[in-house]
Amino acid sequence: MLKFSSKLKVGIIIIFLIVLLLVLNLTNFFKEIKNFFYLISSPFQKTLLTVGESTSDFLSGILEISTFKQQINNLYLKNQELTGEIVALKELKKENEALREALKIGLEKDFQLEAVNLVSKDISQDVILIDKGENDGISKGMPVITPQKVLLGTISEVYKNFSNVTLITNEKSSFDAKIVDKEIYGVAKGKGDLKLSLEFLPKDKTISSGDLIETSALGGVYPKGLLVGEIKEVKKSDVEPFQTAEISSAFSLKKLDILFVIKSF
Amino acid sequence: MLKKIIFFIFLFYILILLQTSFLIPLSISGIVPNLVLIVVILVNLFNRTSEISGLIVALIGGLYLDIFSMSFFGFFGFYTLISLIISLFLKFILKNYVKIPSLEKF
């Protein structure tokens, strides 16, 4: 009898807890709690993040010392290639400016940006926490980019001083994307665990690995011309009406520090 | 009992700080170990099935996980329920299907 009553007690407590959670979820109570906890722990998290980064750099330096030489060689070659390209592009820029002046078209105005810091990464992956929120004029749905103009994700939840960013690799995320220099449009879908794929590509178009992908203005979710990633592998099957491609995203979570929220575009 | 609870509140806070900041750059192909959940499972494995402290530890750990994660479907309490279910499940298994005679003496 005593055993039964203690079991009953535990059951009642758990049911009470579930009801309490459900009711409190309807209010703003948990948002305040989260904001409070983020406020007191963000200084620790930032220091720990930098410590972790330096540890990771140290460890990877030891592990990858043999491949460094080859990598440096490759980078040197790539650098030379890009320098050549820059010279050519500078000429084009001059020409472009002259033509714009002749046609009297102003340059497109830049985005209104807000610089933010990465505080922590969510445990459930593909979501990060940044250190500005409602008080700084950030609202749901704003795109987030890195200083290199690489698309990172959108604001998905706003607290008073913090906000959550759902990365483009999250399973909930999907948006219109375009292959750079080719008029091929597709839908970029997050696959979780920092993986991304480009779907609904027409079958008759040729796509090769190494092609760059940028956002298109089609969905209206993101401004156009932001870098998304690079095609890693193309999957083509006779059964399916479209071809899909795996994308390796252009950002690396290990190297994120300062980010920008696009307030208007 | 109260001492135990305070100890776990501090321990879980340190673990959650580690797994949301320090371990991110050290992660291998984006996988970060969920230290809090591991401790919850260990505590419940080595706890006597009649004791309630395993459930309390699961509750504290679950609440921390909820605070420091983006809630699933906008529902706060997802991790709390998960860790409580894990705790109850382990207790059920240990009680009905596992017998360790040497441990019962202690």
CSV table of N, CA and C in Angstrom, one decimal, chain A residues 47-196:
chain,number,residue,atom,x,y,z
A,47,THR,N,34.5,33.7,-23.0
A,47,THR,CA,35.9,33.3,-22.7
A,47,THR,C,36.2,31.9,-23.0
A,48,LEU,N,35.2,31.0,-22.6
A,48,LEU,CA,35.4,29.6,-22.9
A,48,LEU,C,35.5,29.3,-24.4
A,49,LEU,N,34.8,30.0,-25.2
A,49,LEU,CA,34.8,29.8,-26.6
A,49,LEU,C,36.2,30.2,-27.2
A,50,THR,N,36.8,31.3,-26.7
A,50,THR,CA,38.1,31.7,-27.2
A,50,THR,C,39.1,30.7,-26.8
A,51,VAL,N,39.0,30.2,-25.5
A,51,VAL,CA,39.9,29.2,-25.0
A,51,VAL,C,39.8,27.9,-25.9
A,52,GLY,N,38.6,27.5,-26.1
A,52,GLY,CA,38.4,26.3,-27.0
A,52,GLY,C,38.9,26.5,-28.3
A,53,GLU,N,38.8,27.7,-28.9
A,53,GLU,CA,39.3,27.9,-30.3
A,53,GLU,C,40.8,27.8,-30.3
A,54,SER,N,41.5,28.4,-29.3
A,54,SER,CA,43.0,28.3,-29.3
A,54,SER,C,43.4,26.9,-29.0
A,55,THR,N,42.7,26.1,-28.2
A,55,THR,CA,43.0,24.7,-28.0
A,55,THR,C,42.9,23.9,-29.3
A,56,SER,N,41.8,24.2,-30.0
A,56,SER,CA,41.5,23.5,-31.2
A,56,SER,C,42.6,23.8,-32.2
A,57,ASP,N,43.0,25.1,-32.3
A,57,ASP,CA,44.0,25.5,-33.2
A,57,ASP,C,45.3,24.7,-32.9
A,58,PHE,N,45.7,24.7,-31.6
A,58,PHE,CA,46.9,24.0,-31.2
A,58,PHE,C,46.9,22.6,-31.6
A,59,LEU,N,45.8,21.9,-31.3
A,59,LEU,CA,45.7,20.4,-31.5
A,59,LEU,C,45.7,20.1,-33.0
A,60,SER,N,44.9,20.9,-33.8
A,60,SER,CA,44.9,20.7,-35.2
A,60,SER,C,46.2,21.0,-35.9
A,61,GLY,N,47.0,22.0,-35.3
A,61,GLY,CA,48.3,22.3,-35.8
A,61,GLY,C,49.2,21.1,-35.7
A,62,ILE,N,49.1,20.4,-34.6
A,62,ILE,CA,50.0,19.2,-34.4
A,62,ILE,C,49.5,18.1,-35.3
A,63,LEU,N,48.2,17.9,-35.4
A,63,LEU,CA,47.7,16.7,-36.2
A,63,LEU,C,47.9,16.9,-37.7
A,64,GLU,N,47.9,18.1,-38.2
A,64,GLU,CA,47.9,18.3,-39.6
A,64,GLU,C,49.2,18.9,-40.2
A,65,ILE,N,50.3,18.8,-39.4
A,65,ILE,CA,51.5,19.4,-39.8
A,65,ILE,C,52.0,18.9,-41.1
A,66,SER,N,51.8,17.6,-41.4
A,66,SER,CA,52.3,17.0,-42.6
A,66,SER,C,51.6,17.5,-43.9
A,67,THR,N,50.3,17.9,-43.7
A,67,THR,CA,49.6,18.4,-44.9
A,67,THR,C,49.8,19.8,-45.1
A,68,PHE,N,50.4,20.5,-44.2
A,68,PHE,CA,50.5,22.0,-44.3
A,68,PHE,C,51.3,22.4,-45.5
A,69,LYS,N,52.4,21.7,-45.8
A,69,LYS,CA,53.2,22.2,-46.9
A,69,LYS,C,52.5,22.1,-48.2
A,70,GLN,N,51.8,21.0,-48.4
A,70,GLN,CA,51.0,20.9,-49.6
A,70,GLN,C,49.9,22.0,-49.7
A,71,GLN,N,49.3,22.2,-48.6
A,71,GLN,CA,48.2,23.2,-48.5
A,71,GLN,C,48.8,24.6,-48.9
A,72,ILE,N,49.9,24.9,-48.3
A,72,ILE,CA,50.5,26.2,-48.6
A,72,ILE,C,50.8,26.4,-50.1
A,73,ASN,N,51.3,25.3,-50.7
A,73,ASN,CA,51.6,25.3,-52.1
A,73,ASN,C,50.3,25.6,-52.9
A,74,ASN,N,49.3,24.9,-52.5
A,74,ASN,CA,48.0,25.0,-53.2
A,74,ASN,C,47.5,26.5,-53.1
A,75,LEU,N,47.6,27.0,-51.8
A,75,LEU,CA,47.1,28.3,-51.6
A,75,LEU,C,47.9,29.4,-52.4
A,76,TYR,N,49.2,29.1,-52.5
A,76,TYR,CA,50.1,30.0,-53.2
A,76,TYR,C,49.6,30.1,-54.7
A,77,LEU,N,49.4,28.9,-55.2
A,77,LEU,CA,48.9,28.9,-56.6
A,77,LEU,C,47.6,29.6,-56.8
A,78,LYS,N,46.7,29.3,-55.9
A,78,LYS,CA,45.3,29.9,-55.9
A,78,LYS,C,45.4,31.4,-55.8
A,79,ASN,N,46.3,31.9,-54.9
A,79,ASN,CA,46.5,33.3,-54.7
A,79,ASN,C,47.0,34.0,-56.0
A,80,GLN,N,47.9,33.4,-56.7
A,80,GLN,CA,48.4,33.9,-57.9
A,80,GLN,C,47.3,34.0,-58.9
A,81,GLU,N,46.5,33.0,-59.0
A,81,GLU,CA,45.4,32.9,-59.9
A,81,GLU,C,44.4,34.1,-59.6
A,82,LEU,N,44.1,34.3,-58.3
A,82,LEU,CA,43.1,35.3,-57.9
A,82,LEU,C,43.7,36.7,-58.1
A,83,THR,N,45.0,36.9,-57.9
A,83,THR,CA,45.5,38.2,-58.2
A,83,THR,C,45.4,38.6,-59.6
A,84,GLY,N,45.6,37.6,-60.5
A,84,GLY,CA,45.4,37.8,-61.9
A,84,GLY,C,44.0,38.3,-62.2
A,85,GLU,N,43.0,37.6,-61.5
A,85,GLU,CA,41.6,37.8,-61.8
A,85,GLU,C,41.3,39.2,-61.3
A,86,ILE,N,41.9,39.6,-60.1
A,86,ILE,CA,41.6,40.9,-59.5
A,86,ILE,C,42.0,42.0,-60.5
A,87,VAL,N,43.1,41.9,-61.1
A,87,VAL,CA,43.6,42.9,-62.1
A,87,VAL,C,42.6,43.0,-63.2
A,88,ALA,N,42.1,41.9,-63.7
A,88,ALA,CA,41.1,41.9,-64.8
A,88,ALA,C,39.8,42.6,-64.3
A,89,LEU,N,39.4,42.3,-63.1
A,89,LEU,CA,38.2,42.8,-62.6
A,89,LEU,C,38.3,44.3,-62.4
A,90,LYS,N,39.5,44.8,-62.0
A,90,LYS,CA,39.6,46.2,-61.7
A,90,LYS,C,39.3,47.0,-63.0
A,91,GLU,N,39.9,46.5,-64.1
A,91,GLU,CA,39.6,47.1,-65.4
A,91,GLU,C,38.1,47.2,-65.7
A,92,LEU,N,37.4,46.0,-65.4
A,92,LEU,CA,36.0,45.9,-65.6
A,92,LEU,C,35.2,46.9,-64.7
A,93,LYS,N,35.7,47.1,-63.5
A,93,LYS,CA,35.1,48.0,-62.6
A,93,LYS,C,35.1,49.4,-63.1
A,94,LYS,N,36.3,49.8,-63.6
A,94,LYS,CA,36.4,51.2,-64.1
A,94,LYS,C,35.4,51.4,-65.3
A,95,GLU,N,35.4,50.4,-66.1
A,95,GLU,CA,34.5,50.5,-67.3
A,95,GLU,C,33.0,50.6,-66.8
A,96,ASN,N,32.7,49.7,-65.8
A,96,ASN,CA,31.4,49.7,-65.3
A,96,ASN,C,31.0,51.0,-64.7
A,97,GLU,N,31.9,51.6,-63.9
A,97,GLU,CA,31.6,53.0,-63.3
A,97,GLU,C,31.4,54.0,-64.4
A,98,ALA,N,32.2,54.0,-65.4
A,98,ALA,CA,32.1,54.9,-66.5
A,98,ALA,C,30.7,54.8,-67.2
A,99,LEU,N,30.3,53.5,-67.4
A,99,LEU,CA,29.0,53.3,-68.1
A,99,LEU,C,27.9,53.7,-67.2
A,100,ARG,N,28.0,53.4,-65.9
A,100,ARG,CA,27.0,53.8,-64.9
A,100,ARG,C,26.8,55.3,-64.9
A,101,GLU,N,27.9,56.0,-65.0
A,101,GLU,CA,27.9,57.5,-65.0
A,101,GLU,C,27.2,57.9,-66.3
A,102,ALA,N,27.5,57.3,-67.3
A,102,ALA,CA,26.9,57.7,-68.6
A,102,ALA,C,25.4,57.4,-68.6
A,103,LEU,N,25.0,56.3,-68.0
A,103,LEU,CA,23.6,56.0,-68.0
A,103,LEU,C,22.8,56.6,-66.8
A,104,LYS,N,23.6,57.2,-65.8
A,104,LYS,CA,23.1,57.8,-64.6
A,104,LYS,C,22.3,56.8,-63.7
A,105,ILE,N,22.9,55.6,-63.5
A,105,ILE,CA,22.3,54.7,-62.6
A,105,ILE,C,23.1,54.7,-61.3
A,106,GLY,N,22.5,54.9,-60.2
A,106,GLY,CA,23.3,54.9,-59.0
A,106,GLY,C,23.6,53.5,-58.6
A,107,LEU,N,24.6,53.3,-57.8
A,107,LEU,CA,24.9,52.0,-57.2
A,107,LEU,C,23.8,51.6,-56.3
A,108,GLU,N,23.5,50.3,-56.2
A,108,GLU,CA,22.5,49.8,-55.2
A,108,GLU,C,22.9,50.2,-53.8
A,109,LYS,N,22.0,50.7,-53.0
A,109,LYS,CA,22.4,51.1,-51.7
A,109,LYS,C,22.7,49.8,-50.8
A,110,ASP,N,23.7,49.9,-50.0
A,110,ASP,CA,24.1,48.8,-49.2
A,110,ASP,C,23.1,48.5,-48.1
A,111,PHE,N,23.3,47.3,-47.5
A,111,PHE,CA,22.3,46.9,-46.5
A,111,PHE,C,22.5,47.7,-45.2
A,112,GLN,N,21.5,47.7,-44.4
A,112,GLN,CA,21.7,48.3,-43.0
A,112,GLN,C,22.0,47.2,-42.1
A,113,LEU,N,23.2,47.3,-41.6
A,113,LEU,CA,23.8,46.1,-40.8
A,113,LEU,C,23.9,46.4,-39.3
A,114,GLU,N,23.9,45.3,-38.6
A,114,GLU,CA,24.1,45.4,-37.1
A,114,GLU,C,25.1,44.4,-36.8
A,115,ALA,N,26.3,44.8,-36.2
A,115,ALA,CA,27.3,43.9,-35.8
A,115,ALA,C,27.0,43.1,-34.5
A,116,VAL,N,27.1,41.8,-34.5
A,116,VAL,CA,26.8,41.0,-33.3
A,116,VAL,C,27.9,40.0,-33.1
A,117,ASN,N,28.0,39.5,-31.9
A,117,ASN,CA,29.0,38.5,-31.5
A,117,ASN,C,28.3,37.2,-31.3
A,118,LEU,N,29.0,36.1,-31.6
A,118,LEU,CA,28.5,34.8,-31.3
A,118,LEU,C,28.7,34.5,-29.9
A,119,VAL,N,27.7,34.0,-29.2
A,119,VAL,CA,27.8,33.7,-27.8
A,119,VAL,C,28.0,32.2,-27.6
A,120,SER,N,27.0,31.4,-28.1
A,120,SER,CA,27.2,30.0,-28.0
A,120,SER,C,26.4,29.3,-29.1
A,121,LYS,N,26.6,28.0,-29.1
A,121,LYS,CA,25.9,27.2,-30.1
A,121,LYS,C,24.9,26.3,-29.4
A,122,ASP,N,23.8,26.1,-30.0
A,122,ASP,CA,22.7,25.3,-29.4
A,122,ASP,C,23.1,23.9,-29.3
A,123,ILE,N,22.6,23.2,-28.3
A,123,ILE,CA,23.0,21.8,-28.1
A,123,ILE,C,22.3,20.9,-29.3
A,124,SER,N,21.2,21.3,-29.7
A,124,SER,CA,20.5,20.6,-30.7
A,124,SER,C,21.0,20.9,-32.1
A,125,GLN,N,22.2,21.5,-32.2
A,125,GLN,CA,22.9,21.8,-33.5
A,125,GLN,C,22.1,22.7,-34.4
A,126,ASP,N,22.9,23.3,-35.3
A,126,ASP,CA,22.3,24.2,-36.4
A,126,ASP,C,21.6,25.4,-35.9
A,127,VAL,N,21.7,25.7,-34.6
A,127,VAL,CA,21.2,27.0,-34.1
A,127,VAL,C,22.3,27.6,-33.3
A,128,ILE,N,22.5,29.0,-33.4
A,128,ILE,CA,23.5,29.6,-32.6
A,128,ILE,C,22.8,30.8,-31.9
A,129,LEU,N,23.5,31.3,-30.8
A,129,LEU,CA,23.0,32.4,-30.0
A,129,LEU,C,23.9,33.6,-30.2
A,130,ILE,N,23.3,34.8,-30.5
A,130,ILE,CA,24.0,36.0,-30.7
A,130,ILE,C,23.7,37.0,-29.6
A,131,ASP,N,24.6,38.0,-29.4
A,131,ASP,CA,24.4,38.8,-28.1
A,131,ASP,C,23.6,40.1,-28.3
A,132,LYS,N,22.7,40.2,-29.3
A,132,LYS,CA,21.9,41.3,-29.4
A,132,LYS,C,20.4,40.9,-29.7
A,133,GLY,N,19.5,41.6,-29.1
A,133,GLY,CA,18.1,41.2,-29.3
A,133,GLY,C,17.1,42.3,-29.5
A,134,GLU,N,16.0,42.1,-28.9
A,134,GLU,CA,14.9,43.1,-29.1
A,134,GLU,C,15.3,44.5,-28.8
A,135,ASN,N,16.1,44.7,-27.7
A,135,ASN,CA,16.6,46.1,-27.4
A,135,ASN,C,17.4,46.8,-28.4
A,136,ASP,N,18.0,46.0,-29.4
A,136,ASP,CA,18.8,46.6,-30.4
A,136,ASP,C,18.1,46.6,-31.7
A,137,GLY,N,16.8,46.4,-31.7
A,137,GLY,CA,16.0,46.5,-32.9
A,137,GLY,C,16.0,45.3,-33.8
A,138,ILE,N,16.4,44.1,-33.3
A,138,ILE,CA,16.4,42.9,-34.1
A,138,ILE,C,15.1,42.2,-34.0
A,139,SER,N,14.6,41.7,-35.1
A,139,SER,CA,13.3,41.0,-35.0
A,139,SER,C,13.4,39.7,-35.9
A,140,LYS,N,12.4,38.9,-35.7
A,140,LYS,CA,12.3,37.6,-36.3
A,140,LYS,C,12.4,37.7,-37.9
A,141,GLY,N,13.1,36.8,-38.5
A,141,GLY,CA,13.2,36.7,-39.9
A,141,GLY,C,14.3,37.5,-40.6
A,142,MET,N,15.1,38.2,-39.8
A,142,MET,CA,16.2,39.0,-40.4
A,142,MET,C,17.3,38.0,-40.8
A,143,PRO,N,17.9,38.2,-42.0
A,143,PRO,CA,19.0,37.4,-42.4
A,143,PRO,C,20.3,37.7,-41.6
A,144,VAL,N,21.2,36.7,-41.4
A,144,VAL,CA,22.5,36.9,-40.8
A,144,VAL,C,23.6,36.5,-41.7
A,145,ILE,N,24.6,37.3,-41.8
A,145,ILE,CA,25.8,37.0,-42.7
A,145,ILE,C,27.1,37.1,-41.9
A,146,THR,N,28.1,36.6,-42.5
A,146,THR,CA,29.5,36.7,-42.0
A,146,THR,C,30.1,38.0,-42.6
A,147,PRO,N,31.2,38.5,-42.1
A,147,PRO,CA,31.9,39.6,-42.7
A,147,PRO,C,32.3,39.4,-44.2
A,148,GLN,N,32.4,38.1,-44.6
A,148,GLN,CA,32.8,37.8,-46.0
A,148,GLN,C,31.5,37.7,-46.9
A,149,LYS,N,30.4,38.2,-46.4
A,149,LYS,CA,29.2,38.1,-47.2
A,149,LYS,C,28.7,36.7,-47.5
A,150,VAL,N,29.0,35.8,-46.6
A,150,VAL,CA,28.5,34.4,-46.7
A,150,VAL,C,27.2,34.3,-45.9
A,151,LEU,N,26.2,33.7,-46.5
A,151,LEU,CA,24.9,33.6,-45.8
A,151,LEU,C,25.0,32.6,-44.7
A,152,LEU,N,24.4,33.0,-43.5
A,152,LEU,CA,24.5,32.1,-42.3
A,152,LEU,C,23.2,31.5,-41.9
A,153,GLY,N,22.2,32.4,-41.9
A,153,GLY,CA,20.8,31.9,-41.5
A,153,GLY,C,19.9,33.1,-41.2
A,154,THR,N,18.8,32.8,-40.5
A,154,THR,CA,17.8,33.8,-40.2
A,154,THR,C,17.6,33.8,-38.6
A,155,ILE,N,17.2,35.0,-38.2
A,155,ILE,CA,16.8,35.1,-36.7
A,155,ILE,C,15.5,34.3,-36.5
A,156,SER,N,15.5,33.4,-35.6
A,156,SER,CA,14.3,32.6,-35.4
A,156,SER,C,13.6,32.8,-34.1
A,157,GLU,N,14.3,33.4,-33.1
A,157,GLU,CA,13.7,33.7,-31.8
A,157,GLU,C,14.4,34.9,-31.2
A,158,VAL,N,13.6,35.8,-30.7
A,158,VAL,CA,14.2,37.0,-30.1
A,158,VAL,C,13.9,37.1,-28.6
A,159,TYR,N,15.0,37.4,-27.8
A,159,TYR,CA,14.8,37.7,-26.4
A,159,TYR,C,15.2,39.1,-26.2
A,160,LYS,N,15.2,39.6,-25.0
A,160,LYS,CA,15.5,41.0,-24.8
A,160,LYS,C,16.9,41.4,-25.2
A,161,ASN,N,17.9,40.7,-24.8
A,161,ASN,CA,19.3,41.0,-25.1
A,161,ASN,C,20.0,40.0,-26.0
A,162,PHE,N,19.3,38.9,-26.3
A,162,PHE,CA,19.9,37.9,-27.1
A,162,PHE,C,18.9,37.4,-28.2
A,163,SER,N,19.4,36.7,-29.2
A,163,SER,CA,18.5,36.1,-30.2
A,163,SER,C,19.1,34.8,-30.8
A,164,ASN,N,18.2,34.0,-31.2
A,164,ASN,CA,18.7,32.7,-31.8
A,164,ASN,C,18.7,32.8,-33.3
A,165,VAL,N,19.8,32.2,-33.9
A,165,VAL,CA,19.9,32.2,-35.4
A,165,VAL,C,19.8,30.8,-35.8
A,166,THR,N,18.8,30.5,-36.7
A,166,THR,CA,18.7,29.2,-37.3
A,166,THR,C,19.5,29.2,-38.5
A,167,LEU,N,20.5,28.3,-38.5
A,167,LEU,CA,21.5,28.2,-39.7
A,167,LEU,C,20.8,27.7,-40.9
A,168,ILE,N,21.3,28.0,-42.1
A,168,ILE,CA,20.7,27.5,-43.3
A,168,ILE,C,20.8,26.0,-43.4
A,169,THR,N,21.7,25.4,-42.6
A,169,THR,CA,21.8,23.9,-42.6
A,169,THR,C,20.8,23.2,-41.7
A,170,ASN,N,20.0,24.0,-41.0
A,170,ASN,CA,18.9,23.4,-40.2
A,170,ASN,C,17.9,22.8,-41.0
A,171,GLU,N,17.3,21.7,-40.5
A,171,GLU,CA,16.3,20.9,-41.3
A,171,GLU,C,15.1,21.7,-41.7
A,172,LYS,N,14.8,22.8,-40.9
A,172,LYS,CA,13.6,23.6,-41.1
A,172,LYS,C,13.8,24.6,-42.3
A,173,SER,N,15.1,24.8,-42.6
A,173,SER,CA,15.4,25.9,-43.5
A,173,SER,C,15.4,25.5,-45.0
A,174,SER,N,14.7,26.2,-45.8
A,174,SER,CA,14.8,26.0,-47.3
A,174,SER,C,14.6,27.3,-48.0
A,175,PHE,N,15.4,27.6,-49.0
A,175,PHE,CA,15.2,28.9,-49.7
A,175,PHE,C,15.7,28.7,-51.2
A,176,ASP,N,15.4,29.7,-52.0
A,176,ASP,CA,15.7,29.7,-53.4
A,176,ASP,C,17.2,30.0,-53.6
A,177,ALA,N,17.9,29.3,-54.4
A,177,ALA,CA,19.3,29.5,-54.6
A,177,ALA,C,19.6,29.4,-56.1
A,178,LYS,N,20.7,29.9,-56.5
A,178,LYS,CA,21.1,30.0,-57.9
A,178,LYS,C,22.6,29.6,-58.1
A,179,ILE,N,22.9,29.0,-59.2
A,179,ILE,CA,24.3,28.7,-59.4
A,179,ILE,C,25.0,29.9,-60.1
A,180,VAL,N,26.1,30.3,-59.5
A,180,VAL,CA,26.7,31.6,-60.0
A,180,VAL,C,27.1,31.4,-61.5
A,181,ASP,N,26.9,32.4,-62.2
A,181,ASP,CA,27.2,32.5,-63.7
A,181,ASP,C,26.4,31.6,-64.5
A,182,LYS,N,25.5,30.8,-64.0
A,182,LYS,CA,24.6,30.0,-64.8
A,182,LYS,C,23.2,30.3,-64.4
A,183,GLU,N,22.3,30.2,-65.4
A,183,GLU,CA,20.9,30.6,-65.0
A,183,GLU,C,20.2,29.3,-64.6
A,184,ILE,N,20.7,28.6,-63.5
A,184,ILE,CA,20.1,27.4,-63.0
A,184,ILE,C,19.6,27.7,-61.6
A,185,TYR,N,18.3,27.6,-61.4
A,185,TYR,CA,17.8,27.8,-60.1
A,185,TYR,C,17.4,26.5,-59.4
A,186,GLY,N,17.5,26.5,-58.1
A,186,GLY,CA,17.1,25.3,-57.3
A,186,GLY,C,16.7,25.8,-55.9
A,187,VAL,N,16.3,24.8,-55.1
A,187,VAL,CA,15.9,25.0,-53.7
A,187,VAL,C,17.0,24.5,-52.8
A,188,ALA,N,17.6,25.3,-52.0
A,188,ALA,CA,18.6,24.8,-51.1
A,188,ALA,C,17.9,24.4,-49.8
A,189,LYS,N,18.2,23.2,-49.4
A,189,LYS,CA,17.5,22.7,-48.2
A,189,LYS,C,18.5,22.2,-47.2
A,190,GLY,N,18.2,22.6,-45.9
A,190,GLY,CA,19.1,22.1,-44.8
A,190,GLY,C,18.9,20.7,-44.5
A,191,LYS,N,20.0,20.0,-44.2
A,191,LYS,CA,19.9,18.5,-43.9
A,191,LYS,C,20.3,18.2,-42.5
A,192,GLY,N,20.6,19.3,-41.7
A,192,GLY,CA,21.0,19.0,-40.3
A,192,GLY,C,22.5,18.7,-40.3
A,193,ASP,N,23.1,18.8,-39.1
A,193,ASP,CA,24.5,18.5,-38.9
A,193,ASP,C,25.4,19.2,-39.9
A,194,LEU,N,25.1,20.5,-40.2
A,194,LEU,CA,25.9,21.4,-41.0
A,194,LEU,C,26.0,20.9,-42.5
A,195,LYS,N,24.9,20.1,-42.9
A,195,LYS,CA,24.9,19.7,-44.3
A,195,LYS,C,23.8,20.4,-45.0
A,196,LEU,N,24.0,20.5,-46.3
A,196,LEU,CA,23.0,21.3,-47.1
A,196,LEU,C,22.9,20.6,-48.5
